[in-house]
């Protein structure tokens, strides 16, 4: 019988990537979303539903809590030496943060891809 | 001997002439008479406002007074008929058949000078066309641009593909109008050491640029290229990381309008990004109406 011993490097790497992704996601909300909200309000822009969902702070809170819980679970499992559950938790946290980041990018880019041109001739003179 | 056509000047008429040498006892106009009517009188009638024509007929003293009266009238009618034939309709103010009442000489005088019709054309000169004001330029040559917010995404572990979604505020400095433009594009990026997936930028400072011709804000709508310089930004601290925008809209190309600088370097605002280098191609779209700037831009 052959026993395969593997280190926790993979789990740790996934956890680090997840943490970086979560950090960029949170900073995205803190930096980009307020700027986008201000822009939408100032120019009275119409935004798609997906963008509205992404701009909602509740979305961030849900994603952040879920990802942080999964990461905490992975860390705990690593501490007690249960590597397989740790890998699953770390993988799930990576998936959650990656999916949330992808959705954020999609939602932010959606107005730029779908809006129609407004000819300047329709605008009033200043 | 009298001339077939003798110009008359010194009258208020635009043009006038005495058409003489009409055959004795007839009202047939000579080719020279018709030529003068066609080339001198009728064109002026056409080009004047409310034109009118005065015709005075004459006859030599030879012959019966009543006959001479009639023949001078027929000579007037011959001129009228020719003009009507050419113009369709014309205003004849005076048609005076004077017969031999003003003719000189004895009873047998048949001088061609008296076998004549005088034709005078009157009318008003059309006013000079009112010069239209030169249309004001529909645009401006002075613009400035800044990032309002932007996100770049490059999948971790997969070096290469990158997507950019940036929002810019473009200001027409001359007309004090501004509008939001969105850029969405895809391309390639060099891999970075930090697998951050998202690079984010908040509102940055303005960058001025000019155009070689007057353009409106909507002229910038169209294809564009977007380049990211190497750099790192964490919060408000930033080193490098300029973005460069090359606008290639159809309007600019068709107007042969050049931008200065041709590739606009734009600083980002506070954010989080680690960029090695990137280049994407996409569309720069005008997302909002151009609205007046309230207060200082």
Tab-separated table of C-alpha atoms in Angstrom:
chain	number	residue	atom	x	y	z
A	1	UNK	CA	0.000	0.000	0.000
A	2	UNK	CA	1.343	3.413	-0.988
A	3	UNK	CA	0.544	6.455	1.117
A	4	UNK	CA	0.812	9.880	-0.510
A	5	UNK	CA	1.977	12.603	1.822
A	6	UNK	CA	1.360	16.096	0.649
A	7	UNK	CA	2.115	19.329	2.375
A	8	UNK	CA	-0.337	22.136	3.034
A	9	UNK	CA	1.261	24.367	0.386
A	10	UNK	CA	-1.654	24.031	-2.023
A	11	UNK	CA	-4.247	24.919	0.603
A	12	UNK	CA	-2.169	27.871	1.770
A	13	UNK	CA	-1.672	29.113	-1.791
A	14	UNK	CA	-5.381	28.936	-2.474
A	15	UNK	CA	-6.085	30.721	0.785
A	16	UNK	CA	-3.640	33.494	-0.059
A	17	UNK	CA	-5.169	33.978	-3.493
A	18	UNK	CA	-8.648	33.986	-1.974
A	19	UNK	CA	-7.582	36.553	0.581
A	20	UNK	CA	-6.067	38.788	-2.108
A	21	UNK	CA	-9.202	38.482	-4.230
A	22	UNK	CA	-11.400	39.296	-1.268
A	23	UNK	CA	-9.221	42.279	-0.408
A	24	UNK	CA	-9.437	43.620	-3.967
A	25	UNK	CA	-13.174	43.025	-3.941
A	26	UNK	CA	-13.637	44.945	-0.700
A	27	UNK	CA	-11.379	47.743	-1.898
A	28	UNK	CA	-13.396	47.758	-5.108
A	29	UNK	CA	-16.503	48.467	-3.142
A	30	UNK	CA	-14.803	51.080	-1.009
A	31	UNK	CA	-13.156	52.944	-3.893
A	32	UNK	CA	-14.976	52.259	-7.125
A	33	UNK	CA	-18.570	51.838	-6.118
A	34	UNK	CA	-18.902	55.245	-4.400
A	35	UNK	CA	-17.339	56.873	-7.478
A	36	UNK	CA	-19.763	55.045	-9.716
A	37	UNK	CA	-22.741	55.955	-7.558
A	38	UNK	CA	-21.712	59.608	-7.621
A	39	UNK	CA	-21.336	59.487	-11.403
A	40	UNK	CA	-24.739	57.838	-11.869
A	41	UNK	CA	-26.377	60.426	-9.619
A	42	UNK	CA	-24.602	63.408	-11.223
A	43	UNK	CA	-25.424	62.427	-14.789
A	44	UNK	CA	-28.732	60.713	-14.079
A	45	UNK	CA	-27.539	57.559	-15.800
A	46	UNK	CA	-29.773	54.577	-16.285
A	47	UNK	CA	-28.032	51.394	-15.135
A	48	UNK	CA	-28.969	47.744	-15.668
A	49	UNK	CA	-30.346	45.597	-12.865
A	50	UNK	CA	-27.111	43.598	-12.552
A	51	UNK	CA	-25.226	46.807	-11.883
A	52	UNK	CA	-27.738	47.829	-9.240
A	53	UNK	CA	-27.253	44.513	-7.473
A	54	UNK	CA	-23.487	44.877	-7.622
A	55	UNK	CA	-23.671	48.398	-6.251
A	56	UNK	CA	-25.658	47.225	-3.243
A	57	UNK	CA	-23.536	46.986	-0.094
A	58	UNK	CA	-25.569	43.974	1.044
A	59	UNK	CA	-24.062	42.020	-1.834
A	60	UNK	CA	-20.564	42.773	-0.568
A	61	UNK	CA	-21.460	41.891	3.007
A	62	UNK	CA	-22.905	38.528	1.958
A	63	UNK	CA	-19.907	37.657	-0.204
A	64	UNK	CA	-17.392	38.864	2.367
A	65	UNK	CA	-18.986	36.934	5.246
A	66	UNK	CA	-19.284	33.777	3.146
A	67	UNK	CA	-15.709	33.928	1.890
A	68	UNK	CA	-14.298	34.840	5.291
A	69	UNK	CA	-16.192	31.979	6.928
A	70	UNK	CA	-14.908	29.524	4.356
A	71	UNK	CA	-11.365	30.782	4.804
A	72	UNK	CA	-11.648	30.582	8.572
A	73	UNK	CA	-12.908	27.045	8.202
A	74	UNK	CA	-9.962	26.167	5.996
A	75	UNK	CA	-7.495	27.662	8.478
A	76	UNK	CA	-9.116	25.786	11.343
A	77	UNK	CA	-8.956	22.499	9.451
A	78	UNK	CA	-5.320	23.100	8.638
A	79	UNK	CA	-4.590	23.715	12.308
A	80	UNK	CA	-6.136	20.443	13.360
A	81	UNK	CA	-4.428	18.624	10.513
A	82	UNK	CA	-7.531	17.849	8.395
A	83	UNK	CA	-6.166	18.757	5.026
A	84	UNK	CA	-8.887	17.469	2.763
A	85	UNK	CA	-11.645	19.582	4.357
A	86	UNK	CA	-9.168	22.478	4.420
A	87	UNK	CA	-8.652	22.116	0.691
A	88	UNK	CA	-12.393	22.040	0.089
A	89	UNK	CA	-12.990	25.118	2.227
A	90	UNK	CA	-10.112	26.989	0.589
A	91	UNK	CA	-11.342	26.006	-2.874
A	92	UNK	CA	-14.851	27.120	-2.085
A	93	UNK	CA	-13.625	30.452	-0.747
A	94	UNK	CA	-11.625	30.910	-3.935
A	95	UNK	CA	-14.678	30.105	-6.035
A	96	UNK	CA	-16.873	32.511	-4.078
A	97	UNK	CA	-14.419	35.409	-4.295
A	98	UNK	CA	-13.657	34.689	-7.943
A	99	UNK	CA	-17.355	34.523	-8.835
A	100	UNK	CA	-18.073	37.706	-6.890
A	101	UNK	CA	-15.152	39.516	-8.539
A	102	UNK	CA	-16.279	38.349	-11.967
A	103	UNK	CA	-19.804	39.510	-11.271
A	104	UNK	CA	-18.533	42.872	-10.036
A	105	UNK	CA	-16.494	43.353	-13.205
A	106	UNK	CA	-19.401	42.278	-15.379
A	107	UNK	CA	-21.838	44.560	-13.574
A	108	UNK	CA	-19.506	47.551	-13.700
A	109	UNK	CA	-18.724	47.080	-17.391
A	110	UNK	CA	-22.350	46.467	-18.385
A	111	UNK	CA	-23.404	50.141	-18.753
A	112	UNK	CA	-20.353	50.830	-20.910
A	113	UNK	CA	-21.268	47.946	-23.190
A	114	UNK	CA	-24.998	48.443	-23.479
A	115	UNK	CA	-25.731	52.166	-23.372
A	116	UNK	CA	-26.642	53.978	-26.543
A	117	UNK	CA	-25.040	57.091	-27.903
A	118	UNK	CA	-26.758	60.366	-27.156
A	119	UNK	CA	-26.144	62.788	-30.031
A	120	UNK	CA	-24.998	66.134	-28.800
A	121	UNK	CA	-27.466	67.940	-30.997
A	122	UNK	CA	-30.242	66.902	-28.660
A	123	UNK	CA	-28.701	68.685	-25.756
A	124	UNK	CA	-29.693	72.197	-24.805
A	125	UNK	CA	-27.238	75.001	-25.239
A	126	UNK	CA	-25.591	76.056	-22.035
B	1	UNK	CA	-30.734	107.771	-92.258
B	2	UNK	CA	-32.130	106.604	-88.936
B	3	UNK	CA	-30.708	103.605	-87.112
B	4	UNK	CA	-32.759	100.454	-86.788
B	5	UNK	CA	-32.123	100.524	-83.047
B	6	UNK	CA	-31.242	103.714	-81.273
B	7	UNK	CA	-30.586	103.528	-77.547
B	8	UNK	CA	-32.325	106.054	-75.307
B	9	UNK	CA	-30.559	107.178	-72.159
B	10	UNK	CA	-31.178	109.842	-69.565
B	11	UNK	CA	-34.555	108.501	-68.522
B	12	UNK	CA	-35.576	106.673	-65.351
B	13	UNK	CA	-35.981	103.529	-67.471
B	14	UNK	CA	-33.627	100.623	-66.915
B	15	UNK	CA	-33.215	100.364	-70.639
B	16	UNK	CA	-34.864	102.079	-73.555
B	17	UNK	CA	-34.552	102.216	-77.341
B	18	UNK	CA	-36.214	103.573	-80.423
B	19	UNK	CA	-36.853	100.788	-82.904
B	20	UNK	CA	-36.910	102.626	-86.241
B	21	UNK	CA	-37.059	101.912	-89.928
B	22	UNK	CA	-40.140	99.779	-89.613
B	23	UNK	CA	-41.338	99.226	-93.200
B	24	UNK	CA	-43.704	101.874	-94.513
B	25	UNK	CA	-47.371	101.249	-93.762
B	26	UNK	CA	-46.458	98.001	-91.939
B	27	UNK	CA	-45.887	96.850	-88.398
B	28	UNK	CA	-43.356	94.089	-89.101
B	29	UNK	CA	-40.412	94.275	-86.747
B	30	UNK	CA	-36.915	94.007	-88.217
B	31	UNK	CA	-34.455	91.322	-87.104
B	32	UNK	CA	-32.451	94.032	-85.325
B	33	UNK	CA	-35.570	95.020	-83.366
B	34	UNK	CA	-36.211	91.434	-82.316
B	35	UNK	CA	-32.576	90.984	-81.360
B	36	UNK	CA	-32.644	94.066	-79.145
B	37	UNK	CA	-35.877	92.980	-77.505
B	38	UNK	CA	-34.506	89.465	-76.896
B	39	UNK	CA	-31.099	90.490	-75.616
B	40	UNK	CA	-31.635	93.857	-73.939
B	41	UNK	CA	-35.237	94.356	-72.930
B	42	UNK	CA	-36.644	90.941	-72.054
B	43	UNK	CA	-33.721	89.757	-69.842
B	44	UNK	CA	-34.065	92.917	-67.774
B	45	UNK	CA	-37.776	92.364	-67.363
B	46	UNK	CA	-37.003	88.899	-66.033
B	47	UNK	CA	-34.511	90.059	-63.435
B	48	UNK	CA	-36.393	92.980	-61.956
B	49	UNK	CA	-39.003	93.119	-59.271
B	50	UNK	CA	-42.447	94.261	-60.532
B	51	UNK	CA	-41.213	95.291	-63.982
B	52	UNK	CA	-43.287	97.147	-66.463
B	53	UNK	CA	-42.904	98.264	-70.064
B	54	UNK	CA	-43.907	101.487	-71.756
B	55	UNK	CA	-44.419	101.495	-75.522
B	56	UNK	CA	-44.880	104.537	-77.690
B	57	UNK	CA	-45.702	104.065	-81.370
B	58	UNK	CA	-44.995	106.504	-84.185
B	59	UNK	CA	-45.685	106.871	-87.887
B	60	UNK	CA	-44.268	109.125	-90.586
B	61	UNK	CA	-46.415	111.871	-92.017
B	62	UNK	CA	-46.813	110.110	-95.315
B	63	UNK	CA	-50.305	108.806	-95.712
B	64	UNK	CA	-53.643	109.370	-94.045
B	65	UNK	CA	-53.674	110.615	-90.452
B	66	UNK	CA	-56.136	107.965	-89.327
B	67	UNK	CA	-54.169	105.251	-91.070
B	68	UNK	CA	-50.941	106.489	-89.465
B	69	UNK	CA	-52.667	106.421	-86.085
B	70	UNK	CA	-53.718	102.813	-86.705
B	71	UNK	CA	-50.334	101.699	-87.997
B	72	UNK	CA	-48.514	103.227	-85.015
B	73	UNK	CA	-50.852	101.258	-82.738
B	74	UNK	CA	-50.178	98.065	-84.710
B	75	UNK	CA	-46.444	98.702	-84.300
B	76	UNK	CA	-46.963	98.931	-80.534
B	77	UNK	CA	-48.958	95.705	-80.647
B	78	UNK	CA	-46.191	93.991	-82.617
B	79	UNK	CA	-43.715	94.786	-79.849
B	80	UNK	CA	-46.184	93.695	-77.176
B	81	UNK	CA	-46.897	90.431	-78.944
B	82	UNK	CA	-43.233	89.610	-79.264
B	83	UNK	CA	-42.553	90.298	-75.602
B	84	UNK	CA	-45.598	88.278	-74.557
B	85	UNK	CA	-44.444	85.467	-76.797
B	86	UNK	CA	-41.145	85.371	-74.932
B	87	UNK	CA	-42.338	86.042	-71.396
B	88	UNK	CA	-45.858	84.671	-71.395
B	89	UNK	CA	-47.019	87.584	-69.319
B	90	UNK	CA	-45.752	91.123	-68.860
B	91	UNK	CA	-47.036	94.366	-67.442
B	92	UNK	CA	-47.534	97.132	-70.032
B	93	UNK	CA	-48.120	100.386	-68.264
B	94	UNK	CA	-48.211	102.769	-71.199
B	95	UNK	CA	-49.175	101.927	-74.774
B	96	UNK	CA	-49.369	105.193	-76.595
B	97	UNK	CA	-49.913	105.174	-80.351
B	98	UNK	CA	-49.053	108.721	-81.329
B	99	UNK	CA	-49.516	108.308	-85.065
B	100	UNK	CA	-47.974	111.209	-86.900
B	101	UNK	CA	-48.759	113.822	-84.248
B	102	UNK	CA	-45.117	114.378	-83.341
B	103	UNK	CA	-43.611	113.618	-86.729
B	104	UNK	CA	-41.820	116.353	-88.601
B	105	UNK	CA	-41.502	117.047	-92.298
B	106	UNK	CA	-43.990	117.551	-95.045
B	107	UNK	CA	-46.989	115.416	-95.960
B	108	UNK	CA	-44.822	113.073	-98.036
B	109	UNK	CA	-42.119	112.590	-95.446
B	110	UNK	CA	-41.366	108.900	-94.980
B	111	UNK	CA	-38.254	109.097	-92.849
B	112	UNK	CA	-37.489	105.838	-91.083
B	113	UNK	CA	-36.939	107.752	-87.835
B	114	UNK	CA	-40.709	108.291	-87.597
B	115	UNK	CA	-41.674	104.753	-88.547
B	116	UNK	CA	-40.747	103.617	-85.086
B	117	UNK	CA	-41.658	102.322	-81.656
B	118	UNK	CA	-40.023	103.460	-78.448
B	119	UNK	CA	-39.684	100.787	-75.793
B	120	UNK	CA	-38.845	101.517	-72.159
B	121	UNK	CA	-38.348	98.914	-69.465
B	122	UNK	CA	-38.859	99.907	-65.831
B	123	UNK	CA	-38.517	97.940	-62.644
B	124	UNK	CA	-36.930	97.755	-59.240
B	125	UNK	CA	-33.533	96.352	-58.516
B	126	UNK	CA	-33.827	93.290	-56.286
B	127	UNK	CA	-32.267	93.959	-52.911
B	128	UNK	CA	-28.858	92.510	-52.220
B	129	UNK	CA	-29.190	89.153	-50.506
B	130	UNK	CA	-28.866	89.499	-46.788
B	131	UNK	CA	-25.616	87.960	-45.676
B	132	UNK	CA	-26.354	85.018	-43.469
B	133	UNK	CA	-24.449	84.934	-40.229
B	134	UNK	CA	-21.624	82.479	-40.323
B	135	UNK	CA	-22.767	79.428	-38.424
B	136	UNK	CA	-20.938	79.148	-35.178
B	137	UNK	CA	-18.701	76.203	-34.805
B	138	UNK	CA	-20.634	73.226	-33.471
B	139	UNK	CA	-17.864	72.177	-31.195
B	140	UNK	CA	-14.634	73.000	-29.560
B	141	UNK	CA	-10.937	72.311	-29.871
B	142	UNK	CA	-10.141	72.374	-26.167
B	143	UNK	CA	-11.062	69.357	-24.116
B	144	UNK	CA	-10.044	67.629	-20.949
B	145	UNK	CA	-10.599	64.131	-19.700
B	146	UNK	CA	-10.384	62.255	-16.436
B	147	UNK	CA	-11.126	58.812	-15.119
B	148	UNK	CA	-14.274	58.715	-13.034
B	149	UNK	CA	-13.777	55.071	-12.176
B	150	UNK	CA	-12.418	51.976	-13.756
B	151	UNK	CA	-11.910	48.280	-13.314
B	152	UNK	CA	-9.497	45.965	-15.081
B	153	UNK	CA	-9.812	42.235	-14.719
B	154	UNK	CA	-7.245	39.612	-15.543
B	155	UNK	CA	-7.875	36.051	-14.395
B	156	UNK	CA	-5.374	34.801	-11.820
B	157	UNK	CA	-3.136	31.937	-12.920
B	158	UNK	CA	-4.080	32.620	-16.542
B	159	UNK	CA	-1.508	35.070	-17.801
B	160	UNK	CA	-2.619	36.963	-20.837
B	161	UNK	CA	-6.242	37.976	-21.216
B	162	UNK	CA	-7.495	41.218	-19.720
B	163	UNK	CA	-10.742	43.144	-19.772
B	164	UNK	CA	-11.108	46.858	-19.076
B	165	UNK	CA	-14.222	48.754	-18.045
B	166	UNK	CA	-13.475	52.426	-17.469
B	167	UNK	CA	-15.666	55.478	-17.204
B	168	UNK	CA	-14.328	58.836	-18.288
B	169	UNK	CA	-15.635	62.348	-17.954
B	170	UNK	CA	-14.831	64.398	-21.050
B	171	UNK	CA	-15.182	68.161	-20.792
B	172	UNK	CA	-15.705	70.555	-23.693
B	173	UNK	CA	-13.729	73.436	-22.198
B	174	UNK	CA	-14.957	76.104	-24.614
B	175	UNK	CA	-18.647	75.348	-24.396
B	176	UNK	CA	-18.501	74.171	-20.780
B	177	UNK	CA	-20.243	70.886	-21.470
B	178	UNK	CA	-19.332	67.501	-20.105
B	179	UNK	CA	-20.441	63.936	-20.606
B	180	UNK	CA	-19.629	60.473	-19.389
B	181	UNK	CA	-17.999	58.010	-21.735
B	182	UNK	CA	-17.593	54.331	-21.046
B	183	UNK	CA	-14.795	52.211	-22.387
B	184	UNK	CA	-15.203	48.449	-22.562
B	185	UNK	CA	-12.497	46.439	-24.218
B	186	UNK	CA	-10.532	43.233	-24.187
B	187	UNK	CA	-6.921	42.437	-24.900
B	188	UNK	CA	-3.722	41.159	-23.389
B	189	UNK	CA	-1.689	41.901	-20.289
B	190	UNK	CA	1.681	40.872	-18.970
B	191	UNK	CA	1.358	38.747	-15.823
B	192	UNK	CA	1.997	40.297	-12.432
B	193	UNK	CA	3.381	38.759	-9.272
B	194	UNK	CA	0.154	39.437	-7.371
B	195	UNK	CA	-2.900	37.502	-8.569
B	196	UNK	CA	-5.309	40.261	-7.716
B	197	UNK	CA	-7.790	39.664	-10.552
B	198	UNK	CA	-9.233	43.143	-10.221
B	199	UNK	CA	-7.366	46.418	-10.640
B	200	UNK	CA	-9.395	49.376	-9.513
B	201	UNK	CA	-9.171	53.092	-9.977
B	202	UNK	CA	-11.244	55.914	-8.550
B	203	UNK	CA	-11.666	59.460	-9.854
B	204	UNK	CA	-8.419	60.954	-11.110
B	205	UNK	CA	-7.180	64.377	-12.191
B	206	UNK	CA	-7.989	66.003	-15.530
B	207	UNK	CA	-5.714	65.753	-18.547
B	208	UNK	CA	-6.004	68.417	-21.234
B	209	UNK	CA	-6.033	67.599	-24.912
B	210	UNK	CA	-6.832	69.470	-28.100
B	211	UNK	CA	-8.209	68.656	-31.523
B	212	UNK	CA	-6.998	70.030	-34.843
B	213	UNK	CA	-10.610	70.900	-35.822
B	214	UNK	CA	-13.690	71.853	-33.890
B	215	UNK	CA	-15.442	68.760	-32.640
B	216	UNK	CA	-18.385	68.042	-30.426
B	217	UNK	CA	-18.203	65.597	-27.550
B	218	UNK	CA	-20.099	62.957	-29.485
B	219	UNK	CA	-17.312	62.958	-32.092
B	220	UNK	CA	-15.193	60.893	-29.708
B	221	UNK	CA	-17.690	58.047	-29.656
B	222	UNK	CA	-16.252	55.040	-31.430
B	223	UNK	CA	-13.460	52.494	-31.456
B	224	UNK	CA	-10.565	53.087	-29.091
B	225	UNK	CA	-7.455	51.481	-27.710
B	226	UNK	CA	-6.479	51.443	-24.084
B	227	UNK	CA	-3.001	50.881	-22.737
B	228	UNK	CA	-1.842	50.375	-19.180
B	229	UNK	CA	1.681	51.386	-18.157
B	230	UNK	CA	3.592	49.352	-15.585
B	231	UNK	CA	2.843	50.570	-12.097
B	232	UNK	CA	1.378	49.939	-8.719
B	233	UNK	CA	-1.349	51.778	-6.863
B	234	UNK	CA	-2.414	51.142	-3.310
B	235	UNK	CA	-4.979	53.596	-2.052
B	236	UNK	CA	-3.901	57.160	-2.836
B	237	UNK	CA	-0.237	56.159	-3.249
B	238	UNK	CA	0.753	55.430	-6.804
B	239	UNK	CA	3.894	54.772	-8.808
B	240	UNK	CA	3.579	54.645	-12.578
B	241	UNK	CA	0.445	53.005	-13.787
B	242	UNK	CA	-0.676	55.681	-16.225
B	243	UNK	CA	-3.379	54.642	-18.659
B	244	UNK	CA	-3.237	55.807	-22.241
B	245	UNK	CA	-6.255	56.248	-24.459
B	246	UNK	CA	-6.166	56.327	-28.255
B	247	UNK	CA	-9.451	57.498	-29.770
B	248	UNK	CA	-10.197	56.234	-33.247
B	249	UNK	CA	-13.827	57.175	-33.823
B	250	UNK	CA	-15.246	57.205	-37.318
B	251	UNK	CA	-16.195	60.873	-36.926
B	252	UNK	CA	-12.658	61.910	-36.093
B	253	UNK	CA	-11.308	59.875	-38.973
B	254	UNK	CA	-13.837	61.248	-41.461
B	255	UNK	CA	-13.161	64.825	-40.298
B	256	UNK	CA	-9.417	64.156	-40.511
B	257	UNK	CA	-9.202	65.485	-36.969
B	258	UNK	CA	-5.997	64.909	-35.092
B	259	UNK	CA	-5.723	64.788	-31.328
B	260	UNK	CA	-2.889	66.326	-29.396
B	261	UNK	CA	-1.540	64.252	-27.782
B	262	UNK	CA	-2.564	61.499	-30.152
B	263	UNK	CA	-2.538	58.987	-27.291
B	264	UNK	CA	-3.843	60.714	-24.183
B	265	UNK	CA	-2.012	59.819	-20.961
B	266	UNK	CA	-4.428	59.805	-18.037
B	267	UNK	CA	-3.628	59.404	-14.363
B	268	UNK	CA	-5.849	57.223	-12.301
B	269	UNK	CA	-7.201	58.100	-8.903
B	270	UNK	CA	-6.977	56.257	-5.622
B	271	UNK	CA	-7.293	52.536	-6.076
B	272	UNK	CA	-5.711	49.137	-5.959
B	273	UNK	CA	-3.806	47.888	-8.936
B	274	UNK	CA	-0.684	46.062	-9.938
B	275	UNK	CA	-0.024	46.348	-13.639
B	276	UNK	CA	2.882	45.085	-15.681
B	277	UNK	CA	1.598	46.302	-19.013
B	278	UNK	CA	-1.621	45.864	-20.913
B	279	UNK	CA	-3.233	46.741	-24.192
B	280	UNK	CA	-6.895	46.340	-25.012
B	281	UNK	CA	-9.102	47.319	-27.913
B	282	UNK	CA	-12.732	48.243	-27.463
B	283	UNK	CA	-15.374	50.902	-27.812
B	284	UNK	CA	-15.446	54.367	-26.238
B	285	UNK	CA	-19.112	55.167	-25.893
B	286	UNK	CA	-20.875	58.365	-24.995
B	287	UNK	CA	-23.219	57.237	-22.247
B	288	UNK	CA	-24.895	60.472	-21.209
B	289	UNK	CA	-26.049	63.681	-22.794
B	290	UNK	CA	-23.602	66.537	-22.859
B	291	UNK	CA	-24.762	68.658	-19.968
B	292	UNK	CA	-23.644	72.133	-18.915
B	293	UNK	CA	-21.052	72.305	-16.205
B	294	UNK	CA	-22.327	73.869	-13.036
B	295	UNK	CA	-19.599	75.626	-11.063
B	296	UNK	CA	-15.913	75.065	-11.621
B	297	UNK	CA	-15.174	71.888	-13.588
